[in-house]
CSV table of N, CA and C in Angstrom, one decimal:
chain,number,residue,atom,x,y,z
A,1,MET,N,7.2,15.3,-24.3
A,1,MET,CA,6.2,14.9,-23.3
A,1,MET,C,6.3,13.4,-22.9
A,2,GLN,N,6.4,13.2,-21.6
A,2,GLN,CA,6.6,11.8,-21.2
A,2,GLN,C,5.2,11.3,-20.6
A,3,ALA,N,4.8,10.2,-21.1
A,3,ALA,CA,3.6,9.5,-20.6
A,3,ALA,C,4.0,8.4,-19.7
A,4,MET,N,3.1,8.1,-18.7
A,4,MET,CA,3.5,7.0,-17.8
A,4,MET,C,2.2,6.4,-17.2
A,5,LEU,N,2.4,5.2,-16.8
A,5,LEU,CA,1.3,4.6,-16.0
A,5,LEU,C,1.6,5.1,-14.6
A,6,ARG,N,0.5,5.5,-13.9
A,6,ARG,CA,0.7,6.1,-12.7
A,6,ARG,C,-0.1,5.4,-11.6
A,7,LEU,N,0.5,5.1,-10.5
A,7,LEU,CA,-0.2,4.5,-9.3
A,7,LEU,C,-1.0,5.6,-8.6
A,8,SER,N,-2.1,5.3,-8.1
A,8,SER,CA,-2.9,6.4,-7.4
A,8,SER,C,-2.2,6.7,-6.1
A,9,LYS,N,-2.4,8.0,-5.7
A,9,LYS,CA,-1.8,8.4,-4.4
A,9,LYS,C,-2.3,7.5,-3.3
A,10,LEU,N,-3.6,7.1,-3.3
A,10,LEU,CA,-4.1,6.3,-2.2
A,10,LEU,C,-3.5,4.9,-2.2
A,11,ALA,N,-3.2,4.3,-3.3
A,11,ALA,CA,-2.5,3.0,-3.3
A,11,ALA,C,-1.1,3.2,-2.8
A,12,ASP,N,-0.4,4.3,-3.2
A,12,ASP,CA,0.9,4.6,-2.8
A,12,ASP,C,0.9,4.8,-1.2
A,13,TYR,N,0.0,5.6,-0.7
A,13,TYR,CA,-0.1,5.8,0.7
A,13,TYR,C,-0.4,4.5,1.5
A,14,ALA,N,-1.3,3.7,0.9
A,14,ALA,CA,-1.6,2.4,1.6
A,14,ALA,C,-0.4,1.5,1.7
A,15,THR,N,0.4,1.5,0.6
A,15,THR,CA,1.6,0.7,0.7
A,15,THR,C,2.6,1.2,1.8
A,16,VAL,N,2.7,2.5,1.8
A,16,VAL,CA,3.6,3.0,2.9
A,16,VAL,C,3.1,2.7,4.3
A,17,LEU,N,1.8,2.9,4.4
A,17,LEU,CA,1.1,2.6,5.8
A,17,LEU,C,1.3,1.2,6.2
A,18,LEU,N,1.1,0.3,5.2
A,18,LEU,CA,1.2,-1.1,5.5
A,18,LEU,C,2.6,-1.6,5.9
A,19,VAL,N,3.6,-1.0,5.2
A,19,VAL,CA,5.0,-1.3,5.5
A,19,VAL,C,5.3,-0.8,6.9
A,20,HIS,N,4.9,0.4,7.2
A,20,HIS,CA,5.1,0.9,8.6
A,20,HIS,C,4.3,0.1,9.6
A,21,LEU,N,3.1,-0.2,9.3
A,21,LEU,CA,2.3,-1.0,10.3
A,21,LEU,C,2.9,-2.4,10.5
A,22,GLY,N,3.5,-3.0,9.5
A,22,GLY,CA,4.1,-4.3,9.7
A,22,GLY,C,5.3,-4.2,10.5
A,23,ARG,N,5.9,-3.0,10.8
A,23,ARG,CA,7.1,-2.9,11.6
A,23,ARG,C,6.7,-2.7,13.1
A,24,HIS,N,5.5,-2.4,13.4
A,24,HIS,CA,5.1,-2.2,14.8
A,24,HIS,C,4.9,-3.6,15.5
A,25,GLU,N,5.3,-3.6,16.7
A,25,GLU,CA,5.2,-4.8,17.5
A,25,GLU,C,3.8,-5.0,18.0
A,26,GLY,N,3.1,-3.9,18.4
A,26,GLY,CA,1.8,-4.0,18.9
A,26,GLY,C,0.8,-3.3,17.9
A,27,LEU,N,-0.1,-2.6,18.5
A,27,LEU,CA,-1.1,-1.8,17.7
A,27,LEU,C,-0.5,-0.4,17.5
A,28,ALA,N,-1.0,0.2,16.4
A,28,ALA,CA,-0.6,1.5,16.1
A,28,ALA,C,-1.9,2.3,15.8
A,29,THR,N,-1.9,3.5,16.2
A,29,THR,CA,-3.1,4.4,16.0
A,29,THR,C,-2.9,5.1,14.6
A,30,ALA,N,-4.0,5.5,14.1
A,30,ALA,CA,-4.0,6.3,12.9
A,30,ALA,C,-3.2,7.6,13.0
A,31,ALA,N,-3.3,8.2,14.2
A,31,ALA,CA,-2.6,9.4,14.5
A,31,ALA,C,-1.0,9.1,14.5
A,32,ALA,N,-0.6,8.1,15.1
A,32,ALA,CA,0.8,7.7,15.1
A,32,ALA,C,1.3,7.4,13.7
A,33,LEU,N,0.5,6.7,12.9
A,33,LEU,CA,1.0,6.4,11.6
A,33,LEU,C,1.0,7.6,10.7
A,34,ALA,N,0.1,8.6,11.0
A,34,ALA,CA,0.1,9.8,10.2
A,34,ALA,C,1.4,10.6,10.5
A,35,VAL,N,1.8,10.6,11.7
A,35,VAL,CA,3.1,11.3,12.1
A,35,VAL,C,4.3,10.6,11.5
A,36,GLU,N,4.3,9.3,11.6
A,36,GLU,CA,5.4,8.5,11.1
A,36,GLU,C,5.6,8.6,9.6
A,37,THR,N,4.5,8.6,8.9
A,37,THR,CA,4.6,8.6,7.4
A,37,THR,C,4.5,9.9,6.8
A,38,GLY,N,3.9,10.9,7.5
A,38,GLY,CA,3.7,12.2,6.8
A,38,GLY,C,2.4,12.2,6.0
A,39,VAL,N,1.6,11.2,6.0
A,39,VAL,CA,0.3,11.1,5.3
A,39,VAL,C,-0.7,11.8,6.3
A,40,PRO,N,-1.5,12.7,5.7
A,40,PRO,CA,-2.5,13.4,6.6
A,40,PRO,C,-3.4,12.4,7.3
A,41,GLU,N,-3.7,12.7,8.6
A,41,GLU,CA,-4.4,11.7,9.4
A,41,GLU,C,-5.8,11.3,8.9
A,42,PRO,N,-6.6,12.3,8.3
A,42,PRO,CA,-7.9,11.8,7.7
A,42,PRO,C,-7.7,10.8,6.6
A,43,THR,N,-6.6,11.0,5.8
A,43,THR,CA,-6.3,10.0,4.7
A,43,THR,C,-5.9,8.7,5.3
A,44,VAL,N,-5.1,8.7,6.4
A,44,VAL,CA,-4.7,7.5,7.1
A,44,VAL,C,-5.9,6.7,7.6
A,45,ALA,N,-6.8,7.5,8.3
A,45,ALA,CA,-8.0,6.8,8.9
A,45,ALA,C,-8.9,6.2,7.8
A,46,LYS,N,-9.0,6.9,6.7
A,46,LYS,CA,-9.8,6.4,5.5
A,46,LYS,C,-9.2,5.2,5.0
A,47,LEU,N,-7.9,5.2,4.7
A,47,LEU,CA,-7.2,4.0,4.2
A,47,LEU,C,-7.3,2.8,5.1
A,48,LEU,N,-7.0,3.1,6.4
A,48,LEU,CA,-7.1,2.0,7.4
A,48,LEU,C,-8.4,1.3,7.4
A,49,LYS,N,-9.5,2.1,7.4
A,49,LYS,CA,-10.8,1.6,7.3
A,49,LYS,C,-11.0,0.7,6.1
A,50,GLY,N,-10.6,1.1,5.0
A,50,GLY,CA,-10.8,0.3,3.7
A,50,GLY,C,-9.9,-0.9,3.8
A,51,LEU,N,-8.7,-0.8,4.3
A,51,LEU,CA,-7.8,-1.9,4.4
A,51,LEU,C,-8.3,-2.9,5.4
A,52,ALA,N,-9.0,-2.5,6.4
A,52,ALA,CA,-9.6,-3.4,7.3
A,52,ALA,C,-10.7,-4.2,6.7
A,53,SER,N,-11.5,-3.4,5.9
A,53,SER,CA,-12.6,-4.1,5.1
A,53,SER,C,-12.1,-5.1,4.1
A,54,SER,N,-10.9,-4.9,3.6
A,54,SER,CA,-10.4,-5.9,2.6
A,54,SER,C,-9.6,-7.0,3.3
A,55,GLY,N,-9.5,-6.9,4.6
A,55,GLY,CA,-8.8,-8.0,5.4
A,55,GLY,C,-7.3,-7.9,5.5
A,56,LEU,N,-6.7,-6.8,5.0
A,56,LEU,CA,-5.3,-6.6,5.1
A,56,LEU,C,-4.9,-6.1,6.5
A,57,VAL,N,-5.8,-5.4,7.2
A,57,VAL,CA,-5.5,-4.8,8.5
A,57,VAL,C,-6.6,-5.2,9.5
A,58,LEU,N,-6.2,-5.4,10.7
A,58,LEU,CA,-7.1,-5.7,11.8
A,58,LEU,C,-7.3,-4.5,12.6
A,59,SER,N,-8.5,-4.2,13.0
A,59,SER,CA,-8.9,-3.0,13.8
A,59,SER,C,-9.3,-3.5,15.2
A,60,HIS,N,-8.7,-2.8,16.2
A,60,HIS,CA,-9.1,-3.1,17.6
A,60,HIS,C,-9.6,-1.8,18.2
A,61,ARG,N,-10.8,-1.8,18.6
A,61,ARG,CA,-11.5,-0.6,19.2
A,61,ARG,C,-11.1,-0.5,20.7
A,62,GLY,N,-11.4,0.7,21.2
A,62,GLY,CA,-11.3,1.0,22.6
A,62,GLY,C,-10.2,2.0,22.9
A,63,ALA,N,-10.0,2.3,24.1
A,63,ALA,CA,-9.0,3.3,24.6
A,63,ALA,C,-7.6,2.9,24.2
A,64,ARG,N,-7.3,1.6,24.2
A,64,ARG,CA,-6.0,1.2,23.9
A,64,ARG,C,-6.0,0.5,22.5
A,65,GLY,N,-7.0,0.9,21.7
A,65,GLY,CA,-7.1,0.3,20.4
A,65,GLY,C,-6.2,0.8,19.3
A,66,GLY,N,-6.3,0.3,18.2
A,66,GLY,CA,-5.5,0.7,17.1
A,66,GLY,C,-5.6,-0.3,15.9
A,67,TYR,N,-4.5,-0.4,15.1
A,67,TYR,CA,-4.5,-1.3,14.0
A,67,TYR,C,-3.3,-2.1,14.0
A,68,ARG,N,-3.4,-3.2,13.3
A,68,ARG,CA,-2.2,-4.1,13.1
A,68,ARG,C,-2.4,-4.8,11.8
A,69,LEU,N,-1.3,-5.2,11.2
A,69,LEU,CA,-1.3,-5.9,9.9
A,69,LEU,C,-1.9,-7.3,10.2
A,70,ALA,N,-2.8,-7.7,9.3
A,70,ALA,CA,-3.5,-9.0,9.4
A,70,ALA,C,-2.6,-10.2,9.2
A,71,GLY,N,-1.6,-10.0,8.4
A,71,GLY,CA,-0.7,-11.1,8.1
A,71,GLY,C,0.8,-10.6,8.2
A,72,GLU,N,1.6,-11.3,7.4
A,72,GLU,CA,3.0,-10.9,7.4
A,72,GLU,C,3.3,-10.1,6.2
A,73,LEU,N,4.3,-9.2,6.3
A,73,LEU,CA,4.7,-8.3,5.2
A,73,LEU,C,5.2,-9.2,4.0
A,74,GLU,N,5.7,-10.4,4.3
A,74,GLU,CA,6.3,-11.3,3.3
A,74,GLU,C,5.2,-11.9,2.4
A,75,LYS,N,3.9,-11.9,2.9
A,75,LYS,CA,2.8,-12.6,2.2
A,75,LYS,C,1.9,-11.6,1.5
A,76,VAL,N,2.1,-10.3,1.7
A,76,VAL,CA,1.2,-9.3,1.0
A,76,VAL,C,1.9,-8.7,-0.2
A,77,THR,N,1.3,-8.8,-1.4
A,77,THR,CA,1.9,-8.3,-2.6
A,77,THR,C,1.4,-6.9,-2.9
A,78,VAL,N,2.2,-6.2,-3.6
A,78,VAL,CA,1.9,-4.9,-4.1
A,78,VAL,C,0.6,-4.9,-4.9
A,79,ALA,N,0.4,-5.9,-5.7
A,79,ALA,CA,-0.9,-6.1,-6.4
A,79,ALA,C,-2.1,-6.2,-5.5
A,80,THR,N,-1.9,-6.9,-4.4
A,80,THR,CA,-3.0,-7.0,-3.5
A,80,THR,C,-3.4,-5.7,-2.9
A,81,VAL,N,-2.4,-4.9,-2.5
A,81,VAL,CA,-2.7,-3.5,-2.0
A,81,VAL,C,-3.4,-2.7,-3.0
A,82,ILE,N,-2.8,-2.6,-4.2
A,82,ILE,CA,-3.4,-1.8,-5.3
A,82,ILE,C,-4.9,-2.2,-5.5
A,83,ALA,N,-5.1,-3.5,-5.6
A,83,ALA,CA,-6.5,-4.0,-5.8
A,83,ALA,C,-7.4,-3.6,-4.7
A,84,ALA,N,-6.9,-3.7,-3.4
A,84,ALA,CA,-7.7,-3.4,-2.3
A,84,ALA,C,-8.1,-1.9,-2.3
A,85,VAL,N,-7.3,-1.0,-2.8
A,85,VAL,CA,-7.5,0.4,-2.7
A,85,VAL,C,-8.3,0.9,-4.0
A,86,ASP,N,-7.8,0.4,-5.2
A,86,ASP,CA,-8.3,0.9,-6.4
A,86,ASP,C,-9.2,0.0,-7.2
A,87,GLY,N,-9.3,-1.3,-6.8
A,87,GLY,CA,-10.1,-2.2,-7.5
A,87,GLY,C,-9.2,-3.0,-8.4
A,88,PRO,N,-9.8,-3.9,-9.3
A,88,PRO,CA,-9.0,-4.7,-10.1
A,88,PRO,C,-8.0,-3.9,-11.0
A,89,ILE,N,-6.8,-4.5,-11.2
A,89,ILE,CA,-5.8,-3.9,-12.0
A,89,ILE,C,-6.0,-4.2,-13.5
A,90,ALA,N,-6.2,-3.1,-14.3
A,90,ALA,CA,-6.4,-3.3,-15.7
A,90,ALA,C,-6.0,-2.0,-16.4
A,91,ILE,N,-5.0,-2.1,-17.3
A,91,ILE,CA,-4.5,-0.9,-17.9
A,91,ILE,C,-5.4,-0.3,-19.0
A,92,THR,N,-6.3,-1.1,-19.5
A,92,THR,CA,-7.3,-0.6,-20.5
A,92,THR,C,-8.7,-1.2,-20.2
A,93,ALA,N,-9.7,-0.6,-20.8
A,93,ALA,CA,-11.1,-1.1,-20.5
A,93,ALA,C,-11.3,-2.5,-21.1
A,94,CYS,N,-10.5,-2.9,-22.1
A,94,CYS,CA,-10.7,-4.2,-22.7
A,94,CYS,C,-9.9,-5.3,-22.2
A,95,CYS,N,-9.2,-5.1,-21.1
A,95,CYS,CA,-8.4,-6.2,-20.5
A,95,CYS,C,-9.4,-7.1,-19.8
A,96,ASP,N,-9.0,-8.4,-19.7
A,96,ASP,CA,-9.8,-9.4,-19.1
A,96,ASP,C,-11.2,-9.6,-19.7
A,97,GLY,N,-11.2,-9.4,-21.0
A,97,GLY,CA,-12.5,-9.7,-21.7
A,97,GLY,C,-13.5,-8.6,-21.6
A,98,ARG,N,-13.3,-7.5,-21.0
A,98,ARG,CA,-14.3,-6.5,-20.9
A,98,ARG,C,-14.3,-5.7,-22.3
A,99,GLU,N,-15.4,-5.2,-22.6
A,99,GLU,CA,-15.6,-4.5,-23.9
A,99,GLU,C,-15.5,-3.0,-23.6
A,100,CYS,N,-15.0,-2.3,-24.6
A,100,CYS,CA,-15.1,-0.8,-24.6
A,100,CYS,C,-15.8,-0.3,-25.8
A,101,GLU,N,-16.1,1.0,-25.8
A,101,GLU,CA,-16.9,1.5,-26.9
A,101,GLU,C,-16.2,1.6,-28.2
A,102,HIS,N,-14.9,1.4,-28.2
A,102,HIS,CA,-14.1,1.5,-29.5
A,102,HIS,C,-13.6,0.1,-30.0
A,103,SER,N,-14.0,-0.9,-29.3
A,103,SER,CA,-13.5,-2.3,-29.7
A,103,SER,C,-13.7,-2.6,-31.1
A,104,SER,N,-14.8,-2.2,-31.8
A,104,SER,CA,-15.0,-2.6,-33.2
A,104,SER,C,-14.1,-1.8,-34.1
A,105,LEU,N,-13.5,-0.7,-33.7
A,105,LEU,CA,-12.7,0.1,-34.6
A,105,LEU,C,-11.2,-0.1,-34.3
A,106,CYS,N,-10.8,-0.4,-33.1
A,106,CYS,CA,-9.4,-0.4,-32.8
A,106,CYS,C,-8.7,-1.7,-33.2
A,107,GLY,N,-9.3,-2.8,-33.2
A,107,GLY,CA,-8.7,-4.0,-33.6
A,107,GLY,C,-7.8,-4.6,-32.6
A,108,LEU,N,-7.6,-4.0,-31.5
A,108,LEU,CA,-6.7,-4.5,-30.5
A,108,LEU,C,-7.4,-5.1,-29.3
A,109,SER,N,-8.6,-5.3,-29.3
A,109,SER,CA,-9.4,-5.9,-28.2
A,109,SER,C,-8.7,-7.2,-27.8
A,110,GLY,N,-8.4,-7.3,-26.5
A,110,GLY,CA,-7.8,-8.5,-25.9
A,110,GLY,C,-6.3,-8.5,-26.0
A,111,GLN,N,-5.7,-7.7,-26.9
A,111,GLN,CA,-4.2,-7.7,-27.1
A,111,GLN,C,-3.5,-7.0,-25.9
A,112,TRP,N,-4.2,-6.2,-25.2
A,112,TRP,CA,-3.5,-5.5,-24.1
A,112,TRP,C,-3.4,-6.5,-22.9
A,113,ASP,N,-4.1,-7.6,-23.0
A,113,ASP,CA,-4.1,-8.6,-21.9
A,113,ASP,C,-2.6,-9.1,-21.7
A,114,VAL,N,-1.8,-9.2,-22.7
A,114,VAL,CA,-0.4,-9.6,-22.5
A,114,VAL,C,0.3,-8.6,-21.7
A,115,VAL,N,0.1,-7.3,-22.0
A,115,VAL,CA,0.8,-6.3,-21.2
A,115,VAL,C,0.3,-6.3,-19.8
A,116,ASN,N,-1.0,-6.3,-19.6
A,116,ASN,CA,-1.7,-6.3,-18.3
A,116,ASN,C,-1.2,-7.5,-17.5
A,117,ASP,N,-1.1,-8.7,-18.1
A,117,ASP,CA,-0.6,-9.9,-17.4
A,117,ASP,C,0.8,-9.7,-16.9
A,118,ALA,N,1.7,-9.1,-17.7
A,118,ALA,CA,3.1,-8.9,-17.4
A,118,ALA,C,3.1,-7.9,-16.2
A,119,ILE,N,2.3,-6.9,-16.2
A,119,ILE,CA,2.3,-5.9,-15.1
A,119,ILE,C,1.8,-6.6,-13.8
A,120,LEU,N,0.7,-7.4,-13.9
A,120,LEU,CA,0.2,-8.1,-12.8
A,120,LEU,C,1.2,-9.1,-12.2
A,121,SER,N,1.9,-9.8,-13.1
A,121,SER,CA,2.9,-10.8,-12.7
A,121,SER,C,4.0,-10.1,-11.9
A,122,THR,N,4.4,-8.9,-12.3
A,122,THR,CA,5.5,-8.2,-11.6
A,122,THR,C,5.0,-7.7,-10.3
A,123,LEU,N,3.8,-7.1,-10.3
A,123,LEU,CA,3.2,-6.6,-9.0
A,123,LEU,C,3.0,-7.7,-8.0
A,124,ASN,N,2.6,-8.9,-8.5
A,124,ASN,CA,2.4,-10.0,-7.6
A,124,ASN,C,3.7,-10.7,-7.1
A,125,SER,N,4.8,-10.3,-7.7
A,125,SER,CA,6.1,-10.9,-7.3
A,125,SER,C,6.8,-10.0,-6.3
A,126,ILE,N,6.3,-8.8,-6.0
A,126,ILE,CA,6.9,-7.9,-5.1
A,126,ILE,C,6.0,-7.8,-3.8
A,127,THR,N,6.6,-8.1,-2.7
A,127,THR,CA,5.9,-8.1,-1.4
A,127,THR,C,6.1,-6.8,-0.7
A,128,LEU,N,5.3,-6.6,0.3
A,128,LEU,CA,5.6,-5.4,1.2
A,128,LEU,C,6.9,-5.5,1.9
A,129,ALA,N,7.3,-6.7,2.2
A,129,ALA,CA,8.6,-6.9,2.8
A,129,ALA,C,9.7,-6.4,1.9
A,130,ASP,N,9.6,-6.8,0.6
A,130,ASP,CA,10.6,-6.3,-0.4
A,130,ASP,C,10.6,-4.8,-0.4
A,131,MET,N,9.4,-4.2,-0.4
A,131,MET,CA,9.3,-2.7,-0.4
A,131,MET,C,10.0,-2.1,0.8
A,132,GLY,N,9.8,-2.7,1.9
A,132,GLY,CA,10.4,-2.3,3.2
A,132,GLY,C,11.9,-2.4,3.2
A,133,ARG,N,12.4,-3.5,2.6
A,133,ARG,CA,13.9,-3.7,2.6
A,133,ARG,C,14.5,-2.6,1.7
A,134,HIS,N,13.8,-2.4,0.6
A,134,HIS,CA,14.4,-1.3,-0.3
A,134,HIS,C,14.4,0.0,0.3
A,135,ALA,N,13.3,0.4,1.1
A,135,ALA,CA,13.3,1.7,1.7
A,135,ALA,C,14.3,1.8,2.8
A,136,GLU,N,14.7,0.7,3.4
A,136,GLU,CA,15.8,0.8,4.5
A,136,GLU,C,17.1,1.1,3.9
A,137,ARG,N,17.3,0.8,2.6
A,137,ARG,CA,18.6,1.0,1.9
A,137,ARG,C,18.8,2.4,1.4
A,138,LEU,N,17.6,3.1,1.3
A,138,LEU,CA,17.7,4.5,0.8
A,138,LEU,C,18.1,5.5,1.8
A,139,PRO,N,18.9,6.5,1.4
A,139,PRO,CA,19.3,7.5,2.4
A,139,PRO,C,18.0,8.3,2.8
A,140,ARG,N,18.0,8.7,4.1
A,140,ARG,CA,16.9,9.5,4.6
A,140,ARG,C,16.9,10.9,4.0
A,141,ARG,N,15.7,11.4,3.7
A,141,ARG,CA,15.6,12.7,3.2
A,141,ARG,C,15.0,13.6,4.4
A,142,GLY,N,15.6,14.7,4.6
A,142,GLY,CA,15.1,15.7,5.6
A,142,GLY,C,15.4,15.2,7.0
A,143,PRO,N,15.0,15.9,8.0
A,143,PRO,CA,15.2,15.6,9.4
A,143,PRO,C,14.5,14.3,9.8
A,144,ALA,N,15.0,13.6,10.7
A,144,ALA,CA,14.4,12.4,11.2
A,144,ALA,C,13.2,12.8,12.0
A,145,LEU,N,12.1,12.0,12.0
A,145,LEU,CA,11.0,12.2,12.8
A,145,LEU,C,11.2,11.8,14.2
A,146,ALA,N,10.5,12.4,15.1
A,146,ALA,CA,10.6,12.1,16.5
A,146,ALA,C,10.1,10.7,16.7
A,147,PRO,N,10.6,9.9,17.7
A,147,PRO,CA,10.1,8.6,18.0
A,147,PRO,C,8.6,8.6,18.3
A,148,ILE,N,7.9,7.6,17.9
A,148,ILE,CA,6.4,7.4,18.0
A,148,ILE,C,6.2,6.3,19.0
A,149,ALA,N,5.4,6.5,20.0
A,149,ALA,CA,5.0,5.5,20.9
A,149,ALA,C,3.9,4.7,20.3
A,150,THR,N,4.0,3.4,20.4
A,150,THR,CA,2.9,2.5,19.9
A,150,THR,C,2.0,2.1,21.1
A,151,VAL,N,0.8,1.8,20.8
A,151,VAL,CA,-0.1,1.4,21.9
A,151,VAL,C,-0.4,0.0,21.8
A,152,GLY,N,-0.9,-0.6,22.9
A,152,GLY,CA,-1.3,-2.0,22.8
A,152,GLY,C,-0.2,-3.0,23.2
A,153,THR,N,1.0,-2.5,23.6
A,153,THR,CA,2.0,-3.4,24.1
A,153,THR,C,2.2,-3.1,25.6
A,154,GLU,N,2.5,-4.1,26.3
A,154,GLU,CA,2.6,-4.0,27.8
A,154,GLU,C,3.6,-2.9,28.2
A,155,SER,N,4.7,-2.7,27.5
A,155,SER,CA,5.7,-1.7,27.9
A,155,SER,C,5.5,-0.5,27.2
A,156,SER,N,4.5,-0.4,26.3
A,156,SER,CA,4.3,0.8,25.4
A,156,SER,C,5.6,1.2,24.7
A,157,SER,N,6.1,0.2,24.1
A,157,SER,CA,7.5,0.4,23.4
A,157,SER,C,7.5,1.6,22.5
A,158,VAL,N,8.6,2.1,22.3
A,158,VAL,CA,8.8,3.3,21.4
A,158,VAL,C,9.5,2.8,20.1
A,159,THR,N,8.9,3.2,19.0
A,159,THR,CA,9.4,2.8,17.7
A,159,THR,C,9.9,4.0,17.0
A,160,GLU,N,11.2,3.9,16.5
A,160,GLU,CA,11.7,5.1,15.8
A,160,GLU,C,11.0,5.2,14.4
A,161,ALA,N,10.6,6.4,14.1
A,161,ALA,CA,9.9,6.6,12.9
A,161,ALA,C,10.9,6.4,11.7
A,162,VAL,N,10.4,5.8,10.6
A,162,VAL,CA,11.2,5.6,9.5
A,162,VAL,C,10.6,6.4,8.3
A,163,SER,N,11.4,7.2,7.7
A,163,SER,CA,10.8,8.0,6.6
A,163,SER,C,11.0,7.4,5.3
């Protein structure tokens, strides 16, 4: 049996969405991002709303509205995305000085902080631009998606979907 630390599906999807959103010249709709990424549209809409609340995404309302990345892919870390979706990163309940119900018995209270700090350091050293560059080097799986039109640009440019 193999045990692993696992990223939540929502944090994974948010990372994918943000990388795709960062590649758009103008605004992108939730529907367009859903088609581009294969993430169900209700999930895309939910994530974009939360990412807008956290300041990672800017929302523009109206007929020609949509979403765009608030900053640059190079300045957003994977740790920031995970924290925005799932809350503070902590591998155990006793990380960062929090207490758990077993702290008096286990004797390791606070010792997981070293592991947690190493994970945080790594996640803070990887940007969305790094993730995007890595994805570009991978071979495509399955058929290519049809081009997606982006909204909010004067020429309504067409962006090829990247899987």
